[in-house]
Tab-separated table of C-alpha atoms and ligand atoms in Angstrom:
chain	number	residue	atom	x	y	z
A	44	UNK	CA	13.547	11.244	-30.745
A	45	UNK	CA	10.207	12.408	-29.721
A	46	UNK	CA	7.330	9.898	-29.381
A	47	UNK	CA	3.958	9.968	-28.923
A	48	UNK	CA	0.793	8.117	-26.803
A	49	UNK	CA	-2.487	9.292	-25.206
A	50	UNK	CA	-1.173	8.453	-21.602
A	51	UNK	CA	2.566	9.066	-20.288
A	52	UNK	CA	2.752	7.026	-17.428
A	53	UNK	CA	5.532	7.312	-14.682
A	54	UNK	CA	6.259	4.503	-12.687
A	55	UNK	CA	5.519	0.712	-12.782
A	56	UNK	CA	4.580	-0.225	-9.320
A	57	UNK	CA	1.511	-1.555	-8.507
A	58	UNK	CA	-0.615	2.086	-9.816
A	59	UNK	CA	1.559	2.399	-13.076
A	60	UNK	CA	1.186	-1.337	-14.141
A	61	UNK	CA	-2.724	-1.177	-12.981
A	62	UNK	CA	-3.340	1.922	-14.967
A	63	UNK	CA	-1.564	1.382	-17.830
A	64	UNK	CA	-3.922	-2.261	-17.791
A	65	UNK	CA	-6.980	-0.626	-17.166
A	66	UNK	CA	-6.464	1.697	-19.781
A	67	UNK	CA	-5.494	-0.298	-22.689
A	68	UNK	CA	-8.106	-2.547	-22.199
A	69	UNK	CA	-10.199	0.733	-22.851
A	70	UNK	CA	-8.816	1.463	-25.822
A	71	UNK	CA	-6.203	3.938	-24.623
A	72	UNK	CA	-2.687	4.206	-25.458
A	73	UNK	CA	0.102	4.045	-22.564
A	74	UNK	CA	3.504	4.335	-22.338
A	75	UNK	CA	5.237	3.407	-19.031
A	76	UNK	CA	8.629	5.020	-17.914
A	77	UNK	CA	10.207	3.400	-14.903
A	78	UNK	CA	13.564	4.276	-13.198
A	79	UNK	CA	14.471	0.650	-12.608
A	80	UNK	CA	14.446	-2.754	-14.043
A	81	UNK	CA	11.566	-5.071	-13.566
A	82	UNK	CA	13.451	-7.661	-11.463
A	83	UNK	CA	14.359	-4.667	-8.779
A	84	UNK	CA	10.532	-3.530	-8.888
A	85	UNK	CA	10.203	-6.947	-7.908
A	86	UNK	CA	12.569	-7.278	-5.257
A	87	UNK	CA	10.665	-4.857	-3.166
A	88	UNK	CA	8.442	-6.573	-0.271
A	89	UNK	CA	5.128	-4.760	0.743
A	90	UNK	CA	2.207	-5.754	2.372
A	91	UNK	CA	-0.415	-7.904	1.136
A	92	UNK	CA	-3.970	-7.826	1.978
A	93	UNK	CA	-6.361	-6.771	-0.652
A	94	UNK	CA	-10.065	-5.440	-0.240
A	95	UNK	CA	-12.638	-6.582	-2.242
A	96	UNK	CA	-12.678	-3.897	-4.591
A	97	UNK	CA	-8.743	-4.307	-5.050
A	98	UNK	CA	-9.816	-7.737	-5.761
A	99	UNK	CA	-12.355	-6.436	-8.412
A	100	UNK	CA	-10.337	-4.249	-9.847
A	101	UNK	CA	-7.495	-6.815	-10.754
A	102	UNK	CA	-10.378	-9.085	-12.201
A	103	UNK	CA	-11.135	-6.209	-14.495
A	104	UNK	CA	-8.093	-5.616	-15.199
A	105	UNK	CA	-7.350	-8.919	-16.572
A	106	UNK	CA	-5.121	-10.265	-13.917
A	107	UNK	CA	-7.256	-11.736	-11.124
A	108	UNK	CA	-6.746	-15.522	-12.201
A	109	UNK	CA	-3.612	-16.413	-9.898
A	110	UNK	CA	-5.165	-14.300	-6.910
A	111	UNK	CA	-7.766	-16.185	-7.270
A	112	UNK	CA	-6.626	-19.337	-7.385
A	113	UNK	CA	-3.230	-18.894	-4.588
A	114	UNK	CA	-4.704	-15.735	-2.496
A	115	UNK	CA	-6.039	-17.291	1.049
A	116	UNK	CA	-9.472	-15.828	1.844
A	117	UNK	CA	-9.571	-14.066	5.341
A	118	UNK	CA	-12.856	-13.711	7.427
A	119	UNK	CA	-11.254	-12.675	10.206
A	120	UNK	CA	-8.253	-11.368	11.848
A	121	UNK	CA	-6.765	-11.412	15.525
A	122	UNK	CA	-5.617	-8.673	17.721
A	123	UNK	CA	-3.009	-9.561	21.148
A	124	UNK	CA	-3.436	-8.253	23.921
A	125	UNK	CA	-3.048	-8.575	27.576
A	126	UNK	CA	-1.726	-12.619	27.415
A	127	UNK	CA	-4.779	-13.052	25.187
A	128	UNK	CA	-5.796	-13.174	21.410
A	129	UNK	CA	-9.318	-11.829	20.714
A	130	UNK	CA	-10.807	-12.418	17.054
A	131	UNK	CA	-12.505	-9.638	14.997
A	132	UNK	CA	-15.360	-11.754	12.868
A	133	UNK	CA	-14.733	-9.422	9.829
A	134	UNK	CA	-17.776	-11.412	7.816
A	135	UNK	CA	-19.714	-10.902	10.517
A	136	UNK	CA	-19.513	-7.323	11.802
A	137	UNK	CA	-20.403	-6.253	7.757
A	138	UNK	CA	-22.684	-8.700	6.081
A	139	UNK	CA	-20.090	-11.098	4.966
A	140	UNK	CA	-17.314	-9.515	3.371
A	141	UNK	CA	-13.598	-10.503	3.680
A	142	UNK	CA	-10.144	-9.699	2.854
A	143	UNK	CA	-7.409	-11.759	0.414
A	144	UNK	CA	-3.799	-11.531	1.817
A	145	UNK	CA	-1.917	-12.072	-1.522
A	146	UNK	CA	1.444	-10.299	-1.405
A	147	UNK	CA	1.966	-7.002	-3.321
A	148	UNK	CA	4.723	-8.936	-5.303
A	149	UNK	CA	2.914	-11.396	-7.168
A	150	UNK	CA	0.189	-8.655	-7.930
A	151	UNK	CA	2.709	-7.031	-9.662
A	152	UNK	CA	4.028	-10.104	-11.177
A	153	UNK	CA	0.848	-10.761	-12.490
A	154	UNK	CA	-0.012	-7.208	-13.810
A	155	UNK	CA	3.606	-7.055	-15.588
A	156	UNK	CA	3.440	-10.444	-16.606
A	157	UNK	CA	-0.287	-9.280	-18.564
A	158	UNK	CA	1.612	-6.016	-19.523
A	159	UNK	CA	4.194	-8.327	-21.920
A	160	UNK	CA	1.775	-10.687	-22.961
A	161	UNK	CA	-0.405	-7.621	-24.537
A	162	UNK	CA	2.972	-5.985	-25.927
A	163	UNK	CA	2.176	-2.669	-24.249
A	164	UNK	CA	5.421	-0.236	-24.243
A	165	UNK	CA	7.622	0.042	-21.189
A	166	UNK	CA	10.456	1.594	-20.316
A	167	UNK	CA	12.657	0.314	-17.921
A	168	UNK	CA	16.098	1.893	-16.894
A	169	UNK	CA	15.166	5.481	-17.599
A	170	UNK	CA	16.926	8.388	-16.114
A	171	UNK	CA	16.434	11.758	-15.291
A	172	UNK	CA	12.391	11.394	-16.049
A	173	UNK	CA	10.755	15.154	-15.649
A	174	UNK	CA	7.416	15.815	-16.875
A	175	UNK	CA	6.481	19.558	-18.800
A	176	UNK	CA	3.540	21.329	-19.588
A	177	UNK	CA	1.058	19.725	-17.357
A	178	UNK	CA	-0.266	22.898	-16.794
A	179	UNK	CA	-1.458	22.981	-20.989
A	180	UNK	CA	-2.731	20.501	-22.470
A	181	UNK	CA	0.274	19.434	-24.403
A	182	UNK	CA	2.038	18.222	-21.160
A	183	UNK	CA	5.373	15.541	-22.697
A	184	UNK	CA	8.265	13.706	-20.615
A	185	UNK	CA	11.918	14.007	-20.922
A	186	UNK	CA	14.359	11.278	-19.887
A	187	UNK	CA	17.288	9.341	-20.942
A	188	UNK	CA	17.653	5.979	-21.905
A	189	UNK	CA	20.262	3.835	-23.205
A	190	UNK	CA	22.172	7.444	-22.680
A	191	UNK	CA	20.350	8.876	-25.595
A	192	UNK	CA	17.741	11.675	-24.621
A	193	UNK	CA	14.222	10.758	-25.122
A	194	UNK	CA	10.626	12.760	-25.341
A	195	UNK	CA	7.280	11.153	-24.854
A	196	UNK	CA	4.839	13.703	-26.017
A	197	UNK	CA	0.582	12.590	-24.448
A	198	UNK	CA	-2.328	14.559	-23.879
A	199	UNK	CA	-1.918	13.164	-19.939
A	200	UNK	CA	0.339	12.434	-17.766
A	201	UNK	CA	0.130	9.722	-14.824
A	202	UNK	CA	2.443	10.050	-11.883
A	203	UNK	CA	2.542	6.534	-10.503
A	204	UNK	CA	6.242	7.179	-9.172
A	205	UNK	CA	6.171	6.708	-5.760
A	206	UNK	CA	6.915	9.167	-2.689
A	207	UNK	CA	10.407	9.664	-4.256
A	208	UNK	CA	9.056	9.860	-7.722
A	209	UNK	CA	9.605	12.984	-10.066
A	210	UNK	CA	5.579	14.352	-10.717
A	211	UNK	CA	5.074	15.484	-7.715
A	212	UNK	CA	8.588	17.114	-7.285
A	213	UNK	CA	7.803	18.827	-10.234
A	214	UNK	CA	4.762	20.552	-9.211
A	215	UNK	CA	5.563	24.294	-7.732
A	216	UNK	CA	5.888	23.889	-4.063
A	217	UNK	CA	2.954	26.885	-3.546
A	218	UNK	CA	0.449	24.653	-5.575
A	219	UNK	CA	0.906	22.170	-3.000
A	220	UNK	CA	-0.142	21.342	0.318
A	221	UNK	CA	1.185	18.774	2.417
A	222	UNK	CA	0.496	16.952	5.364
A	223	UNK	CA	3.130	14.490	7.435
A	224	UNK	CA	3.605	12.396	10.426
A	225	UNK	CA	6.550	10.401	11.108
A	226	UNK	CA	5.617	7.940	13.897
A	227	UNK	CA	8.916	7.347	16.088
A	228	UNK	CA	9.631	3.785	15.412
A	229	UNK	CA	9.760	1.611	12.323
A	230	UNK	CA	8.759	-2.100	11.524
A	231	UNK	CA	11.623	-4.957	11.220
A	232	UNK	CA	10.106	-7.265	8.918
A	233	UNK	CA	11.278	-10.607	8.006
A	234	UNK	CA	10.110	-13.430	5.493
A	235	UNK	CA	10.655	-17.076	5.770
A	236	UNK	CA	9.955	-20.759	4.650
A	237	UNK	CA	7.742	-21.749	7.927
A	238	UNK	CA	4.178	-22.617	8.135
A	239	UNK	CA	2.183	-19.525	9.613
A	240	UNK	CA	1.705	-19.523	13.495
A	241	UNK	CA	-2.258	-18.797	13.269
A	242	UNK	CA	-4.369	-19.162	10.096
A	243	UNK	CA	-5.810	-15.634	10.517
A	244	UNK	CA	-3.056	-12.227	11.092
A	245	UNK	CA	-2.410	-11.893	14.358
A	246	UNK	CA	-1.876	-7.949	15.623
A	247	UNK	CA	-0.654	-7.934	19.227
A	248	UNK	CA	0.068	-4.924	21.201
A	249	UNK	CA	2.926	-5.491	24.164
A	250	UNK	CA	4.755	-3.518	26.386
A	251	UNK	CA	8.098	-4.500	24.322
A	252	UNK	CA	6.209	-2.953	21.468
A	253	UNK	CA	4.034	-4.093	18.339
A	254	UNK	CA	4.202	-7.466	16.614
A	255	UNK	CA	2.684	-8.441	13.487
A	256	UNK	CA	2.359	-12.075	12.160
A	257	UNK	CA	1.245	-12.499	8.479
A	258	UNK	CA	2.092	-14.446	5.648
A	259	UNK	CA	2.536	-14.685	2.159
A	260	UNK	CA	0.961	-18.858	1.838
A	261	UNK	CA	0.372	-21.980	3.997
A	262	UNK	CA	4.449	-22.507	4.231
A	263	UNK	CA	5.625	-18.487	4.010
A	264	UNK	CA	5.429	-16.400	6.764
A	265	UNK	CA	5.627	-12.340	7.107
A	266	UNK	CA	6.229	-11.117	10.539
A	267	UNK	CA	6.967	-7.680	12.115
A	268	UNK	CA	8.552	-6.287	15.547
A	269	UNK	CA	8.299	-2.793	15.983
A	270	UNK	CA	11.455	-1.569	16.645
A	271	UNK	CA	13.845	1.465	17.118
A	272	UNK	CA	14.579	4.280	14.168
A	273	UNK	CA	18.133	3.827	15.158
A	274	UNK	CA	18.049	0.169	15.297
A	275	UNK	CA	20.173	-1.699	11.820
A	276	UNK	CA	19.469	-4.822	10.170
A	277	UNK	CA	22.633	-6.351	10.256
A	278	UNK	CA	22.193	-6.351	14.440
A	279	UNK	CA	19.551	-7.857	14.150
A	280	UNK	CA	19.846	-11.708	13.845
A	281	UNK	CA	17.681	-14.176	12.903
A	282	UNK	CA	17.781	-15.883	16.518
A	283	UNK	CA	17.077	-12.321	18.224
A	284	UNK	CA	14.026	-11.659	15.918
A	285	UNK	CA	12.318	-14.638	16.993
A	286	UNK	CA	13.015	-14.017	20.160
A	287	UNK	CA	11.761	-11.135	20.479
A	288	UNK	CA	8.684	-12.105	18.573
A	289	UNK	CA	7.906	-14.560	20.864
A	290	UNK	CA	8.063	-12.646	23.662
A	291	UNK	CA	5.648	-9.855	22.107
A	292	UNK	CA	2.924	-12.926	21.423
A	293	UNK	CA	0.420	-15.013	23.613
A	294	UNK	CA	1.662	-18.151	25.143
A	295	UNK	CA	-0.052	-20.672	23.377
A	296	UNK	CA	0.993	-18.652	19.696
A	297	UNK	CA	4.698	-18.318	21.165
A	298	UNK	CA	4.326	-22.105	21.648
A	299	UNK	CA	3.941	-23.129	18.386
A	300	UNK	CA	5.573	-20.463	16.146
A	301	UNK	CA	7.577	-22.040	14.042
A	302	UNK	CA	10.973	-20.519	13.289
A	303	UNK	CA	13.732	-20.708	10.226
A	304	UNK	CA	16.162	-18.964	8.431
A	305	UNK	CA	14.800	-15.531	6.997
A	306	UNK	CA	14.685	-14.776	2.921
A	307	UNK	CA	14.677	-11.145	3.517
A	308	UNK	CA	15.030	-8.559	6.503
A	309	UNK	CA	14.291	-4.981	6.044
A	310	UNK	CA	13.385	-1.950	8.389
A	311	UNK	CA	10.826	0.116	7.747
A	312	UNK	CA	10.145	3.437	8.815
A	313	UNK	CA	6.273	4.586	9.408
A	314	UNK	CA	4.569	8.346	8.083
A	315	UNK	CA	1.061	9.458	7.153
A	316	UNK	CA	1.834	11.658	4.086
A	317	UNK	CA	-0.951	13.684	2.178
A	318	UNK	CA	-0.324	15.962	-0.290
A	319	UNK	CA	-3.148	18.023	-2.098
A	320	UNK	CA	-4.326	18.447	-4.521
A	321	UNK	CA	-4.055	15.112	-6.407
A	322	UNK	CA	-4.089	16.807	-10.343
A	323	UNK	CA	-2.366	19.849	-11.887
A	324	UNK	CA	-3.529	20.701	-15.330
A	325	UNK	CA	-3.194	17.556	-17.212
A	326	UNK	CA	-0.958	15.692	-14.543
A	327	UNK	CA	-2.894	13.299	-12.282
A	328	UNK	CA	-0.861	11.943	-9.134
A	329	UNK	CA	-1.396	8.260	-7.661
A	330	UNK	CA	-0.718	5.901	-5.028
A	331	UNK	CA	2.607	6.981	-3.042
A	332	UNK	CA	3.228	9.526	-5.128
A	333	UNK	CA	0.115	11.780	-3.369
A	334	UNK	CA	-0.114	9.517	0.013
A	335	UNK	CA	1.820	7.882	2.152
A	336	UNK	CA	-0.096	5.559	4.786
A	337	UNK	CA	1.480	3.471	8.281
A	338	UNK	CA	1.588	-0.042	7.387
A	339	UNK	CA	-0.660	-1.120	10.560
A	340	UNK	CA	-4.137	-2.466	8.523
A	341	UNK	CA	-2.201	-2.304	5.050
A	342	UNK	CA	-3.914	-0.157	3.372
A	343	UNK	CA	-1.290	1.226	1.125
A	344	UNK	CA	-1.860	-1.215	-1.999
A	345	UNK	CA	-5.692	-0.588	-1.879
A	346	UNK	CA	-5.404	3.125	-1.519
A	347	UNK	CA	-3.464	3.132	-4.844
A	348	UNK	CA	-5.581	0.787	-6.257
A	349	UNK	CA	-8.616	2.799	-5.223
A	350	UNK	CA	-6.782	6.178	-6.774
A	351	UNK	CA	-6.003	4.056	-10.219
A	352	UNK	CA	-9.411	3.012	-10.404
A	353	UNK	CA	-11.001	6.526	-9.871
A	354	UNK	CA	-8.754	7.872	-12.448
A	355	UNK	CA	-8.961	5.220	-15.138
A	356	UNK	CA	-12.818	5.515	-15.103
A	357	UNK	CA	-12.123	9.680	-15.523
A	358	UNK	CA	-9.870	9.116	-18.744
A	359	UNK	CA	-12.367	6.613	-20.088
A	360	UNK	CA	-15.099	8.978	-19.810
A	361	UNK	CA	-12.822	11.904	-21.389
A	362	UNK	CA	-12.226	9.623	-24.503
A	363	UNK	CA	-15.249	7.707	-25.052
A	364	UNK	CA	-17.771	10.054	-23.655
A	365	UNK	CA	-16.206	13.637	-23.947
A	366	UNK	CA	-16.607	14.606	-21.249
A	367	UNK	CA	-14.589	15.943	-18.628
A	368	UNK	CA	-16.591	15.258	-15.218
A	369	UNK	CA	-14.597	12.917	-14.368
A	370	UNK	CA	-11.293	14.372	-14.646
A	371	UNK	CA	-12.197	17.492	-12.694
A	372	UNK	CA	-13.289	15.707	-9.560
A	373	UNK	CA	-10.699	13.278	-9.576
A	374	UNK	CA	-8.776	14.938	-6.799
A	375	UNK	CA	-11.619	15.625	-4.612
A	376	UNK	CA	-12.851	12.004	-4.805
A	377	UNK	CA	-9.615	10.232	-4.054
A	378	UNK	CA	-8.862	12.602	-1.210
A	379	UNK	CA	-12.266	11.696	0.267
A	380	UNK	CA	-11.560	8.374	0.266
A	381	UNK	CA	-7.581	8.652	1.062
A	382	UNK	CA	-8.406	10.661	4.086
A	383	UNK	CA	-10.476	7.987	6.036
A	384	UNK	CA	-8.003	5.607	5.219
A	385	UNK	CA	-5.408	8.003	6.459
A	386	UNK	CA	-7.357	8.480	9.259
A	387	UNK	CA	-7.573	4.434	9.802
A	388	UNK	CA	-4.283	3.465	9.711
A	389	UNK	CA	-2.638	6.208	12.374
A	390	UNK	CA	-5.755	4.933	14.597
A	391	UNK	CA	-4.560	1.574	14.046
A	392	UNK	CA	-0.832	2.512	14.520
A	393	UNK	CA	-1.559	4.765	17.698
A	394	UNK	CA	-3.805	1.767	19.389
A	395	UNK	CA	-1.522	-1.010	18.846
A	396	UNK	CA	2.541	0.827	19.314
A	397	UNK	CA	4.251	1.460	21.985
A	398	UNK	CA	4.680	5.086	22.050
A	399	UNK	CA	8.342	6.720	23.675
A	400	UNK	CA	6.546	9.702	25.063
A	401	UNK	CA	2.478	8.909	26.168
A	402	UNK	CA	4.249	7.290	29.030
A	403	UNK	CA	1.572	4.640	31.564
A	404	UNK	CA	-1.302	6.819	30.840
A	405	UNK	CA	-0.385	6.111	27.144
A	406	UNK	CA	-0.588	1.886	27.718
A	407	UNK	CA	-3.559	2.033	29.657
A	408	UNK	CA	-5.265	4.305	27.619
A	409	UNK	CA	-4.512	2.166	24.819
A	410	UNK	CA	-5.804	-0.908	26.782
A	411	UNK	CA	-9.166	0.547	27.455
A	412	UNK	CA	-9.951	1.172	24.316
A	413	UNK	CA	-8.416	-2.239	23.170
A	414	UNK	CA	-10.955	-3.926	25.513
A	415	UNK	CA	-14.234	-1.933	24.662
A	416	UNK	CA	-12.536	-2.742	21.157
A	417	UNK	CA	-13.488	-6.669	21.917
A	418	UNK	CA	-16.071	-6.159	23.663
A	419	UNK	CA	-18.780	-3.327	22.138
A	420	UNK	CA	-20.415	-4.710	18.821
A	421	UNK	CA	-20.675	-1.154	17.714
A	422	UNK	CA	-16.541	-0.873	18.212
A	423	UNK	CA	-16.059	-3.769	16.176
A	424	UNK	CA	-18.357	-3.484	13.664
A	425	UNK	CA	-16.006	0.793	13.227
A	426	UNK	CA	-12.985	-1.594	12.891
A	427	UNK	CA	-14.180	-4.236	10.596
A	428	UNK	CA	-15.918	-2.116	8.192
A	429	UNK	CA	-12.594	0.021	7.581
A	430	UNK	CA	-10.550	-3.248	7.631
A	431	UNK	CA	-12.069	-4.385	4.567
A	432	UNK	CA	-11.828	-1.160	2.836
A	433	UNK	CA	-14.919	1.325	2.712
A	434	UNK	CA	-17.484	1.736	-0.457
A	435	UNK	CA	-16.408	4.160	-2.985
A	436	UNK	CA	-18.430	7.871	-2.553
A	437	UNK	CA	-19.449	6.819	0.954
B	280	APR	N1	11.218	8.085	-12.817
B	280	APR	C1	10.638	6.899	-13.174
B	280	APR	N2	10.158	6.020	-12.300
B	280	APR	C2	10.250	6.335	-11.000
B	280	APR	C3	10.804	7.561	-10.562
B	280	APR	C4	11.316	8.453	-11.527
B	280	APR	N3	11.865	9.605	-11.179
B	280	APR	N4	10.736	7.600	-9.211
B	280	APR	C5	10.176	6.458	-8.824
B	280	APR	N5	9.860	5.685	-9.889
B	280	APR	C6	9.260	4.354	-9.894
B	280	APR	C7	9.811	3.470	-8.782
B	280	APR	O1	11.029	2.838	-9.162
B	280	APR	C8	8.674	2.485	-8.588
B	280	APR	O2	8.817	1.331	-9.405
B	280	APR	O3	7.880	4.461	-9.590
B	280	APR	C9	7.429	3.245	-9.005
B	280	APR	C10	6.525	3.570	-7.825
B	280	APR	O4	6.055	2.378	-7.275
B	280	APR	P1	5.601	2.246	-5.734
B	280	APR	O5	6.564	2.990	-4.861
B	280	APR	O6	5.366	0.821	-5.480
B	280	APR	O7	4.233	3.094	-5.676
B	280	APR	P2	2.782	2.736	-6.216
B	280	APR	O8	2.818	2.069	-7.544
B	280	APR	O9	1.953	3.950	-6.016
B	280	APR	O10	2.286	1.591	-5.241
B	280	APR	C11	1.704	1.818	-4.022
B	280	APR	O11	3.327	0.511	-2.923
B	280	APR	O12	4.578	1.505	-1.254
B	280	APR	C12	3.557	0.631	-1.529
B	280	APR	O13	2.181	0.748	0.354
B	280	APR	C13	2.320	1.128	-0.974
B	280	APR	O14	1.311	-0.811	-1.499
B	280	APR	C14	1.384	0.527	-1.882
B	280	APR	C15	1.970	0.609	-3.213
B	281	PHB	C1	1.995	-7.995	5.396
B	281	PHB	O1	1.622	-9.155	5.194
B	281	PHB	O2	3.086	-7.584	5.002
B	281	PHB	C2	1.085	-7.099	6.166
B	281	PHB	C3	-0.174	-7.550	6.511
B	281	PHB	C4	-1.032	-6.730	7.233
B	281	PHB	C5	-0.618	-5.471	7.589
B	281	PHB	C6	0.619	-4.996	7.214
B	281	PHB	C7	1.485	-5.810	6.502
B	281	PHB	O3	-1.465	-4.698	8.324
């Protein structure tokens, strides 16, 4: 049965949900076709500190209200290193702006929780999605649902579907270029019930490796040990984790870190991705689904965010104003911004990992530049500006 909307997006992560908001508030039709069910979207943990104009964007979008309200306000952040914790003053080093660590999860809560209450169309469960025509301007989607074939004819379509989505596979492998690193270590993560250990995010570089301490609240914590590619969750126990944590932390912050059973336990692995261009014909890509960024200074969530926002002001201006400006830069201006942040989170990765082959020079290096870090004004002021996310067109 074929159907019909202005906008065919794929994917309701974070971009597809934001979109699809953004959009309809416009004016514009949507349709969103997602792989999975809404529960397993939400079952996925991802990191969760939002830029300012992340933050904006959800308020105009609709959704900010809970963020608001249960999102903790950071000014500052704290990097480990040498036995000691040294604070970045992120307010300080750029005229008083901050950060909101509110986890990816409830954002999308939120923004599918605003997607029901307005009755906009999704699709969950639908297999075998493949877009067509996106290089016309009758592009349509294919998929199955409920085992009955389905079409979804639009005069766009939105790839929101992640780095294993189906847009981007689509596209003919000559129209695209692509750019990878995959970093040779990965993250263990783990969640839990316990008060945080600092009330800023504490990055520490070690000679065990990275450690990360965030959180989700005032009583749920998110922490990180880097750790092997070849290393698997189930040999990892809770016991060893904190452990191991502690060891990669100050003394006074190995003190008092409070431990408990973990909620969830994943490995991650870590890549820079790029692929270029970010539209083909009438197909836009977003988020994951054009870039893929290390998770060191979390800018994955804003980058999509920054990609939705770009494009939903491009098909607002196509509709309401005519005009197709917008639309034909859209992959220029996202890569401009995408590429700093690209650029941000491998330095981030590469100053605070222990790398298997840089050997002593590597550490020491690293250390140098970790102390002018702390100690130059002009060096902090380069990190604190990109920490909480650099102006659009800058
Ligand atoms: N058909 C339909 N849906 C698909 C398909 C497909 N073939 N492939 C993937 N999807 C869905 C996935 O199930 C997922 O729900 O697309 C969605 C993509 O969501 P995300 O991977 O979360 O990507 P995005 O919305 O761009 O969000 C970016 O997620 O990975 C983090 O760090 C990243 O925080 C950033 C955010
Ligand atoms: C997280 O809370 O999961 C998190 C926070 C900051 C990062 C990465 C991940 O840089």
């Amino acid at each position: 049965m074929a159907r019909r909307t202005q906008v065919a997006i794929v994917g309701a992560g974070p971009s597809g949900l934001l979109l699809g908001q953004l959009l309809a508030r416009a004016g514009i039709d949507n349709v969103i076709v997602e792989r999975q069910s809404g529960d397993y979207v939400l079952g996925r943990i991802r990191a969760g500190v939002l830029e300012q104009t992340t933050a904006d964007l959800l308020d105009e979008a609709g959704v900010g209200a809970r963020m608001h309200a249960e999102g903790l306000v950071h000014d500052g952040f704290e990097l480990c290193f040498g036995g000691a914790r040294h604070r970045i003053d992120l307010a300080g080093h750029t005229g008083g702006k901050h950060v909101i660590v509110y986890g990816q999860t409830e954002v999308t809560r939120d923004l599918m929780a605003a997607r029901s209450a307005a009755g906009l169309p999704t699709v969950y469960g639908a297999k075998d999605v493949a877009p067509h025509h996106f290089d016309g301007d009758s592009p349509y989607l294919t998929y199955t649902h409920d085992g009955q074939p389905q079409e979804l004819r639009a005069d766009f379509i939105a790839g929101c579907d992640g780095y294993h989505g189906a847009c981007r596979a689509a596209v003919p492998p000559a129209a695209l270029s692509i750019f990878e690193k995959v970093y040779p270590f990965g993250w263990l993560g783990i969640l839990a019930d316990t008060p945080p250990v600092s009330h800023e995010l504490i990055y520490s570089n070690h000679e065990r490796g990275f450690a990360l301490c965030s959180m989700r609240s005032p009583t749920r914590t998110r922490y990180y040990v880097q750790c092997s590619l070849h290393d698997k969750v189930e040999d990892w126990s809770d016991d060893a984790f904190w452990d191991e944590l502690r060891r990669r932390l100050d003394p006074r912050a190995a003190e008092t870190l409070v431990t408990g059973p973990s909620i969830e336990k994943s490995i991650a692995p870590l890549r820079s991705f790029v692929a270029e261009p970010m539209r083909f014909g009438s197909m836009f890509l977003a988020g994951d689904a054009a870039h893929i960024v290390p998770p060191t200074g979390a800018k994955g969530l804003n980058l999509a965010a920054s990609d939705v926002r770009i494009l939903s002001r491009a098909l607002v201006e196509h509709y309401r104003d005519h005009s197709d400006a917008g639309i034909e830069r859209y992959s220029e201006r996202c890569l401009a911004r995408v590429w700093k942040a690209e650029r941000f989170s491998w330095w981030f990765t590469s100053l605070t990992h222990k790398f298997p082959d840089t050997g002593a020079i590597g550490a020491r290096l690293q250390r140098a530049e970790l102390d002018y870090l702390v100690s130059s004004q002009a060096a902090t002021t380069v990190m604190a500006e990109n920490y909480v996310g650099l102006p659009f067109d800058g």
